[in-house]
JSON list of C-alpha atoms in Angstrom, two decimals:
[
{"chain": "A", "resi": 1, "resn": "UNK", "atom": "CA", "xyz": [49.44, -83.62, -42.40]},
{"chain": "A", "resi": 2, "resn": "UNK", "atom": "CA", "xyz": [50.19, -87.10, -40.77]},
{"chain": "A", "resi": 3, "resn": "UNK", "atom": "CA", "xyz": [48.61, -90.22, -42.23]},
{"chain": "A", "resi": 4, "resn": "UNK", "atom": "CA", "xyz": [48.79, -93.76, -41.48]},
{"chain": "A", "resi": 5, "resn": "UNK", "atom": "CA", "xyz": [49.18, -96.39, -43.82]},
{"chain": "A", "resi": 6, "resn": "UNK", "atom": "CA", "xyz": [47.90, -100.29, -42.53]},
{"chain": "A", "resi": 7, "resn": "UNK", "atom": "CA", "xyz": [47.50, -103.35, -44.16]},
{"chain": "A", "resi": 8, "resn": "UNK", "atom": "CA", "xyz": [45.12, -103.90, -46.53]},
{"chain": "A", "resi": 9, "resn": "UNK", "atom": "CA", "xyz": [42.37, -106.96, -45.43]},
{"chain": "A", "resi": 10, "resn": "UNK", "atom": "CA", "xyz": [40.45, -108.75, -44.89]},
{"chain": "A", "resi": 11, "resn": "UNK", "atom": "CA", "xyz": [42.87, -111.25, -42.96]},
{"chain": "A", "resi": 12, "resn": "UNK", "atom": "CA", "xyz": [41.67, -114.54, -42.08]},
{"chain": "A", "resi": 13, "resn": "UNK", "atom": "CA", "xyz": [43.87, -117.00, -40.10]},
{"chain": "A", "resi": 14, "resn": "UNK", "atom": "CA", "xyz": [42.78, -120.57, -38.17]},
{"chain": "A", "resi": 15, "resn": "UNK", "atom": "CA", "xyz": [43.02, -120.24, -34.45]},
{"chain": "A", "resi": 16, "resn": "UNK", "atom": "CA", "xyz": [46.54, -120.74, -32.97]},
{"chain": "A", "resi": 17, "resn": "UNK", "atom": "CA", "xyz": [47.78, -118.79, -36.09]},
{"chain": "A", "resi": 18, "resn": "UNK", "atom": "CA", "xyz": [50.39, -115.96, -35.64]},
{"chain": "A", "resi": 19, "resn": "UNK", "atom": "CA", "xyz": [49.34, -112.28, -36.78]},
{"chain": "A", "resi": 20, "resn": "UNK", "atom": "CA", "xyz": [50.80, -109.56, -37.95]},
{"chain": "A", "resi": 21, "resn": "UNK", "atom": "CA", "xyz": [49.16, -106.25, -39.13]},
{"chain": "A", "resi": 22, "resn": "UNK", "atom": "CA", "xyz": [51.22, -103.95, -40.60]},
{"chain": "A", "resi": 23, "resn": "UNK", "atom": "CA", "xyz": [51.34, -100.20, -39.78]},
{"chain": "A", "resi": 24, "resn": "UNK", "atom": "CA", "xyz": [53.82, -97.08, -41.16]},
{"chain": "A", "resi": 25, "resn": "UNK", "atom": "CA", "xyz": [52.99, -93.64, -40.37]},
{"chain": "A", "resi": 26, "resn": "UNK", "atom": "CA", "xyz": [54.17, -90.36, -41.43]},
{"chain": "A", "resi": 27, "resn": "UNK", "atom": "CA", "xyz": [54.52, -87.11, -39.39]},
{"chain": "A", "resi": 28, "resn": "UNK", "atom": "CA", "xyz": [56.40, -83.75, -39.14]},
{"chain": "A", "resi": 29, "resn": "UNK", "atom": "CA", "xyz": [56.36, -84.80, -35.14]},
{"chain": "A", "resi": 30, "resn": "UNK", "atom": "CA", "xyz": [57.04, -87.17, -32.50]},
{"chain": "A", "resi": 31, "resn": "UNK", "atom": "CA", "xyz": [53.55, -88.74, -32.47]},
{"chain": "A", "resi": 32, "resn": "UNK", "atom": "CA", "xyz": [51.79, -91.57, -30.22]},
{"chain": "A", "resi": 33, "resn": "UNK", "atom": "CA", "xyz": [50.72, -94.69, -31.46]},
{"chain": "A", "resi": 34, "resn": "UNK", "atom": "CA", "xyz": [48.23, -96.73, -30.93]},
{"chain": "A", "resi": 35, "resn": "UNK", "atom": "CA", "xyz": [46.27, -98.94, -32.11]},
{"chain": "A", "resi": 36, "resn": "UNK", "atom": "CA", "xyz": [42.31, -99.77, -31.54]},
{"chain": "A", "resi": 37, "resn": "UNK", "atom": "CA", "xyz": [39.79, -103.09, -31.93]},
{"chain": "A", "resi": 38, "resn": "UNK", "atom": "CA", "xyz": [36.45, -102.79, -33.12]},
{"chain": "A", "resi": 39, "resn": "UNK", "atom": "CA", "xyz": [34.23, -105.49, -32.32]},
{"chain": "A", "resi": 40, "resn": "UNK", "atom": "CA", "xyz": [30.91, -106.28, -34.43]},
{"chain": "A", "resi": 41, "resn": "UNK", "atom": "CA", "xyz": [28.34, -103.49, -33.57]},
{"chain": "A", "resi": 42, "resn": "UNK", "atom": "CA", "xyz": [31.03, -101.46, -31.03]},
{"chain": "A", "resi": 43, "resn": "UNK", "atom": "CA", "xyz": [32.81, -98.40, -30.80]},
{"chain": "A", "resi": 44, "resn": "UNK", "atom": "CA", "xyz": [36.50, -98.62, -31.05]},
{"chain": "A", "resi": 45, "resn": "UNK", "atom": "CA", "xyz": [38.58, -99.40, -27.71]},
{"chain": "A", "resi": 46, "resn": "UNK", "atom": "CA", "xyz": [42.43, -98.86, -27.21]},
{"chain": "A", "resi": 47, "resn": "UNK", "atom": "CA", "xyz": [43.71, -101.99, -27.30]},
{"chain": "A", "resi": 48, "resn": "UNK", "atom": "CA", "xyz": [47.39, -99.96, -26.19]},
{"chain": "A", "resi": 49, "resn": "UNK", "atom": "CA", "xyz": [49.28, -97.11, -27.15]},
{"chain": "A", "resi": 50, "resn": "UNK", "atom": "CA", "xyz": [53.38, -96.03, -27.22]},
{"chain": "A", "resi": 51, "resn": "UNK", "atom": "CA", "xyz": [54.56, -92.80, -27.08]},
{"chain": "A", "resi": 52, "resn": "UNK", "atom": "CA", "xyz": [58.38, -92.84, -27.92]},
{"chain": "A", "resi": 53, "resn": "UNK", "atom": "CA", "xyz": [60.74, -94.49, -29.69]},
{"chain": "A", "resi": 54, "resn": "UNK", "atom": "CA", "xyz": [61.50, -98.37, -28.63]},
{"chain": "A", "resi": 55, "resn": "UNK", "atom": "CA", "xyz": [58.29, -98.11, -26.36]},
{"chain": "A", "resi": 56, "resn": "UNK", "atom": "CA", "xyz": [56.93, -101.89, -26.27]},
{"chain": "A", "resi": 57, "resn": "UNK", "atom": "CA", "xyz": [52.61, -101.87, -25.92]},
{"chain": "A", "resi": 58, "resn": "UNK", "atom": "CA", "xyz": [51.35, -104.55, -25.03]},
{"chain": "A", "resi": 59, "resn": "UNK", "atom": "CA", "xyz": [47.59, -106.11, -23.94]},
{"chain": "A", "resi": 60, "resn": "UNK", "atom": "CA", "xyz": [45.70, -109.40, -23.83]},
{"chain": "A", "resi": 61, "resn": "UNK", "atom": "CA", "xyz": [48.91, -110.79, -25.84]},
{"chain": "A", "resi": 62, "resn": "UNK", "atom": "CA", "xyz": [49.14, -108.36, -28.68]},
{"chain": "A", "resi": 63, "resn": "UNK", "atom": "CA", "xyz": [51.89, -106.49, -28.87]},
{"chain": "A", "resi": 64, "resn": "UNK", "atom": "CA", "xyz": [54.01, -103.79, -31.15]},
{"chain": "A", "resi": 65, "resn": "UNK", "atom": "CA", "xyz": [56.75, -101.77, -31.06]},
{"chain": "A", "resi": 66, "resn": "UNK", "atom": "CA", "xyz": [57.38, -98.02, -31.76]},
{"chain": "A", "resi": 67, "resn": "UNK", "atom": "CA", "xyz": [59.74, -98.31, -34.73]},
{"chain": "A", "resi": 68, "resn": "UNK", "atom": "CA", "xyz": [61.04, -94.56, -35.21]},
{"chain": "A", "resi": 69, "resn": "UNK", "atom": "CA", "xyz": [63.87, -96.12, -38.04]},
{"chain": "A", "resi": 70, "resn": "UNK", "atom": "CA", "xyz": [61.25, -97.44, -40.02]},
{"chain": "A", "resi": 71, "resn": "UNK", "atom": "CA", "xyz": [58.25, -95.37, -39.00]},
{"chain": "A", "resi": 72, "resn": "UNK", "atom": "CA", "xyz": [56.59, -98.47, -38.07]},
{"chain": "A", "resi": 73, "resn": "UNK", "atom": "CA", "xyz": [53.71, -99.80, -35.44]},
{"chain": "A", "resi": 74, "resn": "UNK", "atom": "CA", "xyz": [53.65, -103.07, -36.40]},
{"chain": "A", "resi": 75, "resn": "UNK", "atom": "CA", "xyz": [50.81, -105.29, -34.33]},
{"chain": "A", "resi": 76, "resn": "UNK", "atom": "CA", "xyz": [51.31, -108.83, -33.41]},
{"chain": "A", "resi": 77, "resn": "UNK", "atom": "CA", "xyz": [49.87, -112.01, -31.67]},
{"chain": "A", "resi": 78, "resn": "UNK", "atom": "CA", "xyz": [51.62, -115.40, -31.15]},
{"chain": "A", "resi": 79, "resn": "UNK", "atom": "CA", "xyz": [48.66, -117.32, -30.96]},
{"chain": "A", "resi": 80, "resn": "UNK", "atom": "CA", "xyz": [45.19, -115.96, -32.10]},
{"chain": "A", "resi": 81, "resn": "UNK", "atom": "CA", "xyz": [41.57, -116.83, -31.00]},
{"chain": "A", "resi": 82, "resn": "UNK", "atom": "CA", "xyz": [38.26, -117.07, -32.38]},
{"chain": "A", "resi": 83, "resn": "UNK", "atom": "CA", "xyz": [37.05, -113.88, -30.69]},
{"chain": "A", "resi": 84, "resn": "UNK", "atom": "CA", "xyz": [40.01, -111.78, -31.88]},
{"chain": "A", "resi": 85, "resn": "UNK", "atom": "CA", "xyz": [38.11, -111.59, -34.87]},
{"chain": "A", "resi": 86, "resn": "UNK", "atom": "CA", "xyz": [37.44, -107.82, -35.19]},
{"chain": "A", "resi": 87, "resn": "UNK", "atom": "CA", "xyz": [38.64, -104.99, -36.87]},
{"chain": "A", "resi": 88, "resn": "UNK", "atom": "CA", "xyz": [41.91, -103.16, -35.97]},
{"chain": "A", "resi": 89, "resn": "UNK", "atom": "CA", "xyz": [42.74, -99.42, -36.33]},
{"chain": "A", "resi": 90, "resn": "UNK", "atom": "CA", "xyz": [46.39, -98.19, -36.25]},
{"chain": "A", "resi": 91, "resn": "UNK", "atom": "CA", "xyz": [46.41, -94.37, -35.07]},
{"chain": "A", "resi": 92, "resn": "UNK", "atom": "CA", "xyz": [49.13, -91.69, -34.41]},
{"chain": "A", "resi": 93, "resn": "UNK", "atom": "CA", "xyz": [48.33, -89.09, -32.47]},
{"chain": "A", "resi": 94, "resn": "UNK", "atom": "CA", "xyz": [49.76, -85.69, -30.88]},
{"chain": "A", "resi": 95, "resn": "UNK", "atom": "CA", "xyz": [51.48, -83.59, -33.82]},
{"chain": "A", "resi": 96, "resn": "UNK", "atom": "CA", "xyz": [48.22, -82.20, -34.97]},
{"chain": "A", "resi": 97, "resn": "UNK", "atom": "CA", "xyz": [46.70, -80.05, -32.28]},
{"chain": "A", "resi": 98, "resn": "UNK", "atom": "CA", "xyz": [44.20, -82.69, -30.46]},
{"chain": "A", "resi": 99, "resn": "UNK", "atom": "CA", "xyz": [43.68, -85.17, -33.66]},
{"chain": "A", "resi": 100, "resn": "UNK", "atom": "CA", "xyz": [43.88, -88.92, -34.05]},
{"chain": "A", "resi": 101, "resn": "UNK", "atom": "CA", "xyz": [44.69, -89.78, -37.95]},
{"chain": "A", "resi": 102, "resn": "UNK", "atom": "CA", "xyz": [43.48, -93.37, -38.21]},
{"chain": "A", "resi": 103, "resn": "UNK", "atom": "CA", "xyz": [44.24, -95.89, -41.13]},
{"chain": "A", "resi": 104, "resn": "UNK", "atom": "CA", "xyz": [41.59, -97.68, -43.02]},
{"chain": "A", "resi": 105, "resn": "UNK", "atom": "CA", "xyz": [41.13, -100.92, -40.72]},
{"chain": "A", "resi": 106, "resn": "UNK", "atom": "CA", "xyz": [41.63, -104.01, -41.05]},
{"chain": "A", "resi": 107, "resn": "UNK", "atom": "CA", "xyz": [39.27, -106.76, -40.72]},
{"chain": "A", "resi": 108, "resn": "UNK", "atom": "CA", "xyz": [40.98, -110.23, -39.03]},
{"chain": "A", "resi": 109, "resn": "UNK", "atom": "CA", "xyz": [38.60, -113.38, -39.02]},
{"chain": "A", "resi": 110, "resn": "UNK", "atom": "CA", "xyz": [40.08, -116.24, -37.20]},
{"chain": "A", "resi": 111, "resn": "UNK", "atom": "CA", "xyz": [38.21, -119.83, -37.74]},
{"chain": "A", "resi": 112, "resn": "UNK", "atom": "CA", "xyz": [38.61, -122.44, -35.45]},
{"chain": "B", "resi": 1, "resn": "UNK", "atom": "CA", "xyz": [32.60, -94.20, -14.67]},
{"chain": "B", "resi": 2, "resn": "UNK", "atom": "CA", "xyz": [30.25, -94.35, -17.49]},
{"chain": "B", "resi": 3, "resn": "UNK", "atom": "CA", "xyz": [32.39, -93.73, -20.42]},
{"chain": "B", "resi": 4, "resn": "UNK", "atom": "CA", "xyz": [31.14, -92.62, -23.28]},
{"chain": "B", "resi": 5, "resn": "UNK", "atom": "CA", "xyz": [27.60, -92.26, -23.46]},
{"chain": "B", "resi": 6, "resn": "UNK", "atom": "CA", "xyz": [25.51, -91.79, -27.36]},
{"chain": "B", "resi": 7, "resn": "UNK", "atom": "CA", "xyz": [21.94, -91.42, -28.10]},
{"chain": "B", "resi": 8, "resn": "UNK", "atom": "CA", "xyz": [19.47, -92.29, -29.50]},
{"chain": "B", "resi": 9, "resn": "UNK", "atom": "CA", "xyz": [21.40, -96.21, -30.49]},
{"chain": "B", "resi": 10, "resn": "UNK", "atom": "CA", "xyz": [19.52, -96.62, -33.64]},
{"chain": "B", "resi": 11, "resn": "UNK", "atom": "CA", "xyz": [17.56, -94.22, -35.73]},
{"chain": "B", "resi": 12, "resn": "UNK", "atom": "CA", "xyz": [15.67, -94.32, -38.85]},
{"chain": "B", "resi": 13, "resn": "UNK", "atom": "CA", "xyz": [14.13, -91.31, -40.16]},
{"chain": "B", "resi": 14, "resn": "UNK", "atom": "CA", "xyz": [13.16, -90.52, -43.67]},
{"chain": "B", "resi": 15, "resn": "UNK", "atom": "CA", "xyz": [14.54, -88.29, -46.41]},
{"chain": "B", "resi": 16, "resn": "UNK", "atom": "CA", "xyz": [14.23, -84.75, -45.35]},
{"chain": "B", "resi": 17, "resn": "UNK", "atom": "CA", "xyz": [13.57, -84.91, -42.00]},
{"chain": "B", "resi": 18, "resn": "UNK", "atom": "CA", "xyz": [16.22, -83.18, -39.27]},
{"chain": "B", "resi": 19, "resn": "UNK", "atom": "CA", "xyz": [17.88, -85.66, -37.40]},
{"chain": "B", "resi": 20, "resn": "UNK", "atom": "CA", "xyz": [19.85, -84.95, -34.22]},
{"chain": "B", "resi": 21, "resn": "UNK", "atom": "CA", "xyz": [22.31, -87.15, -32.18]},
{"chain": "B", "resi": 22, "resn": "UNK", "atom": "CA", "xyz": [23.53, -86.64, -28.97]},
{"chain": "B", "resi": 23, "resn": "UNK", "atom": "CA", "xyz": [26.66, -87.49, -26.78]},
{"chain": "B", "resi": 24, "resn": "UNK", "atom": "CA", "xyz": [27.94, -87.10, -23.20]},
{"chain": "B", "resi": 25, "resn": "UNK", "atom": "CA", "xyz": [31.46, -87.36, -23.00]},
{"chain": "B", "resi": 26, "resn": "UNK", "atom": "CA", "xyz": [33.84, -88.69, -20.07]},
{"chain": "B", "resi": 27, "resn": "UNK", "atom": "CA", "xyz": [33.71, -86.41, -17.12]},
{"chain": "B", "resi": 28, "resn": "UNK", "atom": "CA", "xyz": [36.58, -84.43, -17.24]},
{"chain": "B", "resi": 29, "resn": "UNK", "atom": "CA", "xyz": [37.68, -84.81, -20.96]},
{"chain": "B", "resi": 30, "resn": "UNK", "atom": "CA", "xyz": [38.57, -81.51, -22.48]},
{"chain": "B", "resi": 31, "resn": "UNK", "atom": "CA", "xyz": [38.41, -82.65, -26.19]},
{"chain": "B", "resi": 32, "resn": "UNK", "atom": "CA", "xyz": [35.38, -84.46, -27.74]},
{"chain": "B", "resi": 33, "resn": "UNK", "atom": "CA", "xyz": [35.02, -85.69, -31.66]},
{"chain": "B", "resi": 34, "resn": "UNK", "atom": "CA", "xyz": [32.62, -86.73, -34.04]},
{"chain": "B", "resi": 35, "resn": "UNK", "atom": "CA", "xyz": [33.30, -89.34, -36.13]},
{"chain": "B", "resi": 36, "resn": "UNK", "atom": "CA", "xyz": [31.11, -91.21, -39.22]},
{"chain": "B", "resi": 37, "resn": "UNK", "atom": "CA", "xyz": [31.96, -94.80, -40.56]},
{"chain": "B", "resi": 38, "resn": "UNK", "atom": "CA", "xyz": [30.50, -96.21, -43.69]},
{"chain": "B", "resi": 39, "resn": "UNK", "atom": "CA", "xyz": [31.95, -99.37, -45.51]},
{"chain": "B", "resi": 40, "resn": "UNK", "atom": "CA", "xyz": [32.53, -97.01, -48.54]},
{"chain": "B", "resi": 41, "resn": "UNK", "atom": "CA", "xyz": [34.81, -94.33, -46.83]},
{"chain": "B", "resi": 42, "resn": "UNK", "atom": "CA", "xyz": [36.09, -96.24, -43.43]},
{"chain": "B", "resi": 43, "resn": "UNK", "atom": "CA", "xyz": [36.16, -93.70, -39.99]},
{"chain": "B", "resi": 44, "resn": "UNK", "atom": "CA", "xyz": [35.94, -89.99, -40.73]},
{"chain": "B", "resi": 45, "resn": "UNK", "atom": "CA", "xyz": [36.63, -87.26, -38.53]},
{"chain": "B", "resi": 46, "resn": "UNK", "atom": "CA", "xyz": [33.86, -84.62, -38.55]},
{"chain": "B", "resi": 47, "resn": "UNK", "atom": "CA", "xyz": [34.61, -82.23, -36.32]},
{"chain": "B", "resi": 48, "resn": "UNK", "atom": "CA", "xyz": [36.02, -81.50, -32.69]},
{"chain": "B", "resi": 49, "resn": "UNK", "atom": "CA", "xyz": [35.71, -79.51, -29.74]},
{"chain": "B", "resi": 50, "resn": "UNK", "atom": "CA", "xyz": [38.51, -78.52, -27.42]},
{"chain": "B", "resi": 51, "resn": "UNK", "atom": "CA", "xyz": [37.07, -76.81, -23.78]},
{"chain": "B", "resi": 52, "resn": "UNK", "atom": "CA", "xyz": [33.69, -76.70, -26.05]},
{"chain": "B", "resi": 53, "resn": "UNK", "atom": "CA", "xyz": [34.75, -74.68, -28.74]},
{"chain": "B", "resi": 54, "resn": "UNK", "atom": "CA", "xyz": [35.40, -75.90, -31.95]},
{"chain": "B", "resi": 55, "resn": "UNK", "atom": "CA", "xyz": [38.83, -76.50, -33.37]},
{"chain": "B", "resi": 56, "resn": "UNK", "atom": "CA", "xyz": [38.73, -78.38, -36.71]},
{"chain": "B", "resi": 57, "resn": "UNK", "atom": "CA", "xyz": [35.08, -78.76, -38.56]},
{"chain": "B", "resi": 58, "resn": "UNK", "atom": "CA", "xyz": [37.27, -79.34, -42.20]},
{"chain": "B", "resi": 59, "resn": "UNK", "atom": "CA", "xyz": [35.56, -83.10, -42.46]},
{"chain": "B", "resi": 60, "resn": "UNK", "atom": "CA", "xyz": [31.88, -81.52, -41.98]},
{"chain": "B", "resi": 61, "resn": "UNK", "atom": "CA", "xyz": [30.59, -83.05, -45.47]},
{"chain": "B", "resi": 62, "resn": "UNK", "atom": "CA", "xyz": [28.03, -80.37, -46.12]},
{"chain": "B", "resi": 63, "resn": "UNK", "atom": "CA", "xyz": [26.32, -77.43, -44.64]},
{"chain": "B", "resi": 64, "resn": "UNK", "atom": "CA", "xyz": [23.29, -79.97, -43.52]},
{"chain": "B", "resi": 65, "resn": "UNK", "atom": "CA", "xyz": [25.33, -80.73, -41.22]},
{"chain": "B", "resi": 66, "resn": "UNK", "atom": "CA", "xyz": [26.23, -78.83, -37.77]},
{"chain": "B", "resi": 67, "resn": "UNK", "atom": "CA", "xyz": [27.82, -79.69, -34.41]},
{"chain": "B", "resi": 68, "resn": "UNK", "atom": "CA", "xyz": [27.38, -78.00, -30.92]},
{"chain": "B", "resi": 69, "resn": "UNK", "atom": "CA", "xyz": [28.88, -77.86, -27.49]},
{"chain": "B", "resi": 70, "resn": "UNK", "atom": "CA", "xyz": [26.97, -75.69, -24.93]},
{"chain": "B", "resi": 71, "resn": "UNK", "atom": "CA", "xyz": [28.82, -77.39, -22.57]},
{"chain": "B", "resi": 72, "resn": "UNK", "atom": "CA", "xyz": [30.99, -79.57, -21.31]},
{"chain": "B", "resi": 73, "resn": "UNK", "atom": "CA", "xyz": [28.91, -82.84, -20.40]},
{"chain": "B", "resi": 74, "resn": "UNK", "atom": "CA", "xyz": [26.98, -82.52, -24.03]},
{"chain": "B", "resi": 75, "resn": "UNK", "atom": "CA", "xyz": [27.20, -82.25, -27.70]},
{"chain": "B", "resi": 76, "resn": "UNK", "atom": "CA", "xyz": [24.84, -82.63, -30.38]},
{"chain": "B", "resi": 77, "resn": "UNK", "atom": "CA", "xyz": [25.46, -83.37, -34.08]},
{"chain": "B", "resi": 78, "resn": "UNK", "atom": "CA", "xyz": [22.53, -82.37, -36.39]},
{"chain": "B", "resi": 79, "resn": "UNK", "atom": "CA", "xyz": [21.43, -82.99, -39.73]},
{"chain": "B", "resi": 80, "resn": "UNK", "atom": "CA", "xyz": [18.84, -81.06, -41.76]},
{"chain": "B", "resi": 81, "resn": "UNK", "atom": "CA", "xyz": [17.86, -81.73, -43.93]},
{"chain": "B", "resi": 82, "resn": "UNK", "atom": "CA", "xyz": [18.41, -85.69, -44.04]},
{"chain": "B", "resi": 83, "resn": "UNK", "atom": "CA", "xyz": [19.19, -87.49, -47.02]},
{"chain": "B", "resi": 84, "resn": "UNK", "atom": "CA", "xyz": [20.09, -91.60, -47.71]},
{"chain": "B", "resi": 85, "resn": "UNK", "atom": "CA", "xyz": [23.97, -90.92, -48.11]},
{"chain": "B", "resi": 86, "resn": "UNK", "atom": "CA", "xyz": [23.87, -89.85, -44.73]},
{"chain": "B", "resi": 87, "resn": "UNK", "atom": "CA", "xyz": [22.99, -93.46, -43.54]},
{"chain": "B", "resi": 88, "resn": "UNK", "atom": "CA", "xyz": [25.88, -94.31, -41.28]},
{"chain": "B", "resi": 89, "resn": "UNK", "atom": "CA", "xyz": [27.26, -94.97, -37.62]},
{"chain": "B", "resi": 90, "resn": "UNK", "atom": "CA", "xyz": [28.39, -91.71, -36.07]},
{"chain": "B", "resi": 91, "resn": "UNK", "atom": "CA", "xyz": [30.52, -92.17, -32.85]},
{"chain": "B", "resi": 92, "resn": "UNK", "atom": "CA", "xyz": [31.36, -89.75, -30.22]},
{"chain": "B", "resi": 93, "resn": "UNK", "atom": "CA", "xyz": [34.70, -89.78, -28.75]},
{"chain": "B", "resi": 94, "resn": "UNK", "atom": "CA", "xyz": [36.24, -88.25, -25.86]},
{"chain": "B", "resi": 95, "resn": "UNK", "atom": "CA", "xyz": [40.02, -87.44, -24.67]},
{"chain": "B", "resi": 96, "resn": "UNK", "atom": "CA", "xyz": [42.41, -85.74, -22.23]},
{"chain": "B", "resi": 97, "resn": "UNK", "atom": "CA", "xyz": [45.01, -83.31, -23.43]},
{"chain": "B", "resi": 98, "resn": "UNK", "atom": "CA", "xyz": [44.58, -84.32, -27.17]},
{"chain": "B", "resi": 99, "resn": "UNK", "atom": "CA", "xyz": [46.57, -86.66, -29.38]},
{"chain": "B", "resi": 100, "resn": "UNK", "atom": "CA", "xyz": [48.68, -87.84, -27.09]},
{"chain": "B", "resi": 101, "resn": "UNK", "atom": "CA", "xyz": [46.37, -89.51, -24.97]},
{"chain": "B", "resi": 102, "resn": "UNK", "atom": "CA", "xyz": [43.66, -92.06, -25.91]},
{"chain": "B", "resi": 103, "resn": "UNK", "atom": "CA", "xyz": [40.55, -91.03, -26.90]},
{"chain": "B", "resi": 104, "resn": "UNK", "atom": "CA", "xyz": [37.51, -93.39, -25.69]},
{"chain": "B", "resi": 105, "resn": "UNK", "atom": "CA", "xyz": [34.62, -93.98, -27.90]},
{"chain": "B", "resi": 106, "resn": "UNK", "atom": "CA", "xyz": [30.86, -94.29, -27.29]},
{"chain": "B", "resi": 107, "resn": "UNK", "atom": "CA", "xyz": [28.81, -97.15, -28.63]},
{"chain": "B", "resi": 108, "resn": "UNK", "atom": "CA", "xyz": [27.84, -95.36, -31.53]},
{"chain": "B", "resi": 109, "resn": "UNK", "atom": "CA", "xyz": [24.94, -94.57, -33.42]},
{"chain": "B", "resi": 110, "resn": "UNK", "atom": "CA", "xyz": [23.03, -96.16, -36.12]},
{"chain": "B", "resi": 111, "resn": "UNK", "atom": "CA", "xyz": [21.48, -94.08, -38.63]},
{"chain": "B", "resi": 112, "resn": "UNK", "atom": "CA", "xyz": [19.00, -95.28, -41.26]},
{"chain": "B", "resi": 113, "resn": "UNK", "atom": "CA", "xyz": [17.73, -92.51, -44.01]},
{"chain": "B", "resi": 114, "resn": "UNK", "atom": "CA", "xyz": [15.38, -94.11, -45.95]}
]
């Protein structure tokens, strides 16, 4: 089945800081990616998706690209902010009849 | 629209007793999921629904535990009997089409077994 693979945490970065958080995935398909933010005492919210090769999400100045070479979902921010701090899900979706497989999280603090 | 809406938002219940938690999913949405997180095991998938019938209940931990859709604006997830590894959230999550799309998640629920 597919699985996702992210980097392990926590992360903690001082504001201003660039962030990366890995992601690799593998899947028999062509699946979606996407990846999610989970704020302290919230459900998880799609913080953006792509859903073919070379597709570029991007939202509140995160970004990552679909990397079908390298199987790779990579999520990055030029300059984070105290309330980024959450946790972030990778997910690929759409070769498995209706599923999301998630990775494990990963938590990001960022002090001021 | 509402989104995703769960109830009860916290519950605490002792050992034994049947516990039951309810979700209304996104108007429209033809797929809806149950999910549990812990610290121990991360975000499990439990079990989901496609057009209320369900598709995949392979991460249902144990027979205490049993999911419903009589239709398509509700689910329940029940639990019974309760015991303190059940303590968890459990979120609801809804979705058009399946994987492909996003799926949108409730607030979640916060269960206590003590």
């Amino acid at each position: 089945g597919d699985s996702v693979t992210q980097m392990e945490g926590p992360v903690t970065l001082s504001e201003e800081a660039f962030l990366t958080i890995n992601c690799t995935y593998t899947a028999t398909g062509y699946p979606s990616l996407f990846w999610y933010v989970q704020y302290p005492g919230e459900g998880l919210q799609l913080l953006l998706k792509a859903t073919k090769a070379d597709d570029k999400g991007s939202n509140k100045g995160f970004e990552a690209t679909y990397r079908k070479e390298t199987t790779s979902f990579h999520l990055e921010k030029g300059s984070v902010q105290v309330s980024d701090s959450a946790v972030y899900f990778c997910g690929a979706g759409g070769t498995s009849y209706g599923k999301l497989t998630f990775g494990q999280g990963t938590i990001l603090t960022v002090h001021p | 629209d509402a989104g995703v809406i769960q109830s009860p938002r916290h519950e605490v219940t002792e050992m034994g007793q049947e516990v039951t938690l309810r979700c209304k999913p996104i108007s429209g949405h033809d797929y809806l999921f149950w999910y549990r997180q812990t610290m121990m095991r991360g975000l499990e998938l439990l079990i989901y629904f496609n057009n209320n019938v369900p598709i995949d209940d392979s991460g249902m931990p144990e027979d205490r535990f049993s999911a419903k859709m009589p239709n398509a604006s509700f689910s329940t997830l029940k639990i019974q009997p309760s015991e303190p590894r059940d303590s968890a959230v459990y979120f609801c999550a809804s979705s058009l089409v399946g994987g492909h799309r996003e799926q949108y998640f409730g607030p979640g629920t916060r269960l206590t077994v003590t």
